[in-house]
């Protein structure tokens, strides 16, 4: 005959055997077997955004997935914007499921993860937190100046409040605009201008774009190149004659 026992065990190894006793008191034991009760945690994966994601907007969509041997109960989004903690919980079912969460988040660098809980209260996060950056503002440009002005060259320098590339647009009149650029992302910028004409007024502006292509352009400024030494020599010759 068969006997069925329903028992609830804590996580551990258990040894068991069956003993039978007849009406005359004779007994016999079965072999000893081992019952191992293990914790089966949900397996969580983070779908989007990818790690080190750069967002140019403040409206982000988070998606996480979970699979498990038992039916799932909830998926919870965690993040550290406004402090690490629960941002939203969704009820789920089945042994494989996903949830999507929409959040508006201020500029900054953050971590996120998801916690899955099953119907037996087993729970787990994804193995590693992911990082993302929200950057919705163009770099601020300040401290613009012209350095090392000579008869045929000058250097334009400026600062930005975040790492960004560098561009200088230069012209004598609107029909002769040229530009010099540097794609390195820096906060202290320097662009050298060469092959300029002596004793000439130039107009220029500077521009910088950050890693998510938010750009800022300065007002139009001006500088004048130095007088050529040849011009000074010619003037001196004219005076002597």
XYZ file of C-alpha atoms in Angstrom:
241
model
C 0.000 0.000 0.000
C 1.019 3.625 -0.387
C 1.119 6.367 2.211
C 1.450 10.016 1.252
C 2.722 12.640 3.691
C 2.584 16.377 3.012
C 5.262 18.198 4.972
C 6.882 21.616 4.879
C 10.650 21.690 5.419
C 13.227 24.377 5.999
C 16.288 24.527 3.746
C 18.546 21.643 4.840
C 19.449 17.973 4.187
C 17.113 15.397 5.758
C 17.674 11.654 6.234
C 14.661 9.342 6.150
C 13.664 5.695 6.031
C 10.486 3.649 6.259
C 9.851 1.195 9.107
C 7.120 -1.432 8.948
C 5.823 -3.407 11.955
C 3.470 -6.347 11.597
C 0.814 -7.487 14.079
C 3.314 -9.764 15.814
C 5.751 -6.936 16.419
C 8.219 -7.909 13.748
C 9.775 -4.855 12.099
C 11.889 -4.008 9.149
C 13.539 -0.849 7.917
C 14.106 0.403 4.420
C 17.366 1.867 3.253
C 18.123 5.396 4.449
C 17.726 8.084 1.870
C 18.636 11.806 1.770
C 16.142 14.566 1.034
C 17.818 17.878 0.189
C 15.653 20.989 0.394
C 17.303 23.856 -1.491
C 16.328 27.456 -2.082
C 15.220 28.041 -5.672
C 15.561 31.754 -6.335
C 14.121 33.481 -9.394
C 16.602 34.240 -12.163
C 16.431 37.952 -12.991
C 17.837 39.678 -16.072
C 17.848 43.397 -16.888
C 16.751 44.057 -20.454
C 16.815 47.825 -20.904
C 18.322 50.319 -20.620
C 21.726 48.758 -21.277
C 24.571 49.288 -18.850
C 26.164 52.776 -18.984
C 23.235 54.068 -21.030
C 23.331 57.799 -21.907
C 19.899 59.415 -22.109
C 19.324 62.838 -23.667
C 15.769 62.911 -22.250
C 14.426 62.564 -18.713
C 11.696 60.005 -19.556
C 13.156 56.488 -19.284
C 11.706 53.001 -19.747
C 13.038 50.119 -17.623
C 12.375 46.477 -18.543
C 13.346 43.436 -16.481
C 12.635 39.728 -16.922
C 12.446 36.775 -14.521
C 12.181 32.993 -14.769
C 11.618 30.525 -11.946
C 10.712 26.930 -11.087
C 7.656 28.210 -9.203
C 5.057 30.760 -10.194
C 6.264 34.348 -10.009
C 4.446 36.898 -7.843
C 6.036 40.348 -8.285
C 8.763 42.267 -10.100
C 10.022 45.428 -8.401
C 12.130 48.230 -9.869
C 14.873 49.560 -7.566
C 16.995 52.662 -8.204
C 19.063 55.293 -6.416
C 17.506 58.484 -7.793
C 16.166 60.263 -4.692
C 17.895 57.537 -2.653
C 18.172 53.774 -3.179
C 14.889 51.957 -2.802
C 11.677 50.672 -4.349
C 10.440 52.755 -7.281
C 7.517 50.589 -8.439
C 6.184 47.034 -8.052
C 4.222 45.053 -10.649
C 2.274 41.858 -10.072
C 3.241 39.014 -12.428
C 2.394 35.339 -12.853
C 3.696 32.191 -14.506
C 7.222 30.841 -14.424
C 8.528 33.386 -16.944
C 7.452 36.997 -17.193
C 8.626 40.601 -17.602
C 7.626 44.086 -16.480
C 8.154 47.567 -17.891
C 8.377 50.712 -15.773
C 8.272 54.327 -17.004
C 10.054 56.950 -14.883
C 10.877 60.660 -15.202
C 14.316 61.239 -13.684
C 16.395 64.392 -13.134
C 19.867 64.819 -14.649
C 22.536 62.712 -12.988
C 24.284 59.324 -12.872
C 22.307 56.464 -11.328
C 22.074 52.717 -10.588
C 19.086 50.418 -11.133
C 18.079 46.783 -10.650
C 14.975 44.571 -10.353
C 13.851 42.198 -7.599
C 11.712 39.146 -8.430
C 9.624 37.346 -5.789
C 7.852 34.030 -6.379
C 4.748 32.494 -4.801
C 6.902 30.787 -2.132
C 8.532 34.113 -1.153
C 11.849 33.160 -2.785
C 13.437 36.320 -4.150
C 16.518 37.676 -5.846
C 17.968 40.634 -7.776
C 19.840 40.532 -11.044
C 23.508 39.745 -10.389
C 24.849 43.256 -11.083
C 23.333 46.734 -10.860
C 23.300 48.734 -14.076
C 24.372 52.358 -14.494
C 22.730 55.068 -16.592
C 23.210 58.792 -17.124
C 20.490 61.389 -17.727
C 21.771 64.544 -19.426
C 19.115 66.916 -20.795
C 21.028 70.227 -20.640
C 23.584 71.664 -23.053
C 27.015 72.552 -21.629
C 27.383 76.078 -20.266
C 30.144 78.100 -21.950
C 32.136 80.737 -20.084
C 35.573 82.364 -19.639
C 36.071 82.875 -23.389
C 39.299 84.676 -24.257
C 41.866 85.062 -27.011
C 45.455 84.165 -26.164
C 48.794 84.486 -27.961
C 47.628 86.848 -30.696
C 50.293 87.355 -33.360
C 50.297 88.695 -36.908
C 49.138 85.349 -38.341
C 47.761 83.250 -35.444
C 45.722 83.255 -32.244
C 44.397 80.779 -29.706
C 40.782 80.768 -28.501
C 40.199 79.307 -25.030
C 37.031 78.726 -22.965
C 35.532 76.513 -20.276
C 32.411 74.360 -20.048
C 30.695 72.940 -16.967
C 30.829 69.381 -18.382
C 32.989 67.484 -20.829
C 32.232 68.520 -24.412
C 33.894 68.908 -27.809
C 35.331 72.157 -29.207
C 34.509 74.251 -32.278
C 35.515 77.765 -33.350
C 33.859 79.489 -36.307
C 35.916 82.366 -37.720
C 35.206 85.002 -40.377
C 36.116 88.444 -41.682
C 32.727 88.724 -43.355
C 29.762 86.388 -43.648
C 30.924 84.993 -46.979
C 34.249 83.717 -45.629
C 33.360 81.574 -42.610
C 35.905 78.886 -41.643
C 36.080 76.586 -38.637
C 38.510 74.626 -36.485
C 37.395 71.807 -34.200
C 38.551 69.157 -31.745
C 36.391 66.105 -30.996
C 37.933 65.316 -27.599
C 35.455 65.717 -24.721
C 37.029 68.134 -22.231
C 35.964 70.940 -19.903
C 38.901 73.278 -20.691
C 38.995 74.094 -24.393
C 41.732 75.484 -26.638
C 41.651 75.918 -30.415
C 44.643 77.348 -32.312
C 43.983 79.457 -35.413
C 46.742 79.825 -38.002
C 47.321 81.368 -41.443
C 45.620 84.581 -40.422
C 46.222 87.968 -42.052
C 48.051 90.647 -40.072
C 46.292 93.798 -38.870
C 42.891 92.213 -39.556
C 39.744 92.197 -37.461
C 38.225 88.722 -37.167
C 34.825 87.732 -35.815
C 34.311 84.384 -34.109
C 32.110 82.270 -31.881
C 32.754 79.064 -29.957
C 30.522 76.003 -29.667
C 30.571 72.840 -27.551
C 28.444 69.684 -27.690
C 28.306 67.097 -24.903
C 28.278 63.308 -25.191
C 24.526 63.179 -25.955
C 24.857 65.970 -28.557
C 23.344 68.814 -26.579
C 25.112 71.876 -27.992
C 25.665 75.489 -26.989
C 27.039 78.395 -29.059
C 28.509 81.622 -27.727
C 27.721 85.150 -28.850
C 29.832 86.626 -31.656
C 33.118 88.076 -30.423
C 36.090 89.681 -32.168
C 39.848 90.151 -32.083
C 42.458 91.851 -34.288
C 45.736 90.293 -35.356
C 49.026 92.078 -34.720
C 50.743 94.350 -37.175
C 53.225 92.519 -39.401
C 56.912 93.226 -38.789
C 57.204 93.671 -42.554
C 54.627 96.431 -42.355
C 56.681 98.139 -39.630
C 59.842 97.870 -41.768
C 58.047 99.337 -44.784
C 56.729 102.207 -42.687
C 60.226 102.897 -41.404
C 61.648 102.889 -44.975
C 58.965 105.322 -46.102
C 59.797 107.682 -43.222
C 63.534 107.610 -44.003
C 62.959 108.419 -47.657
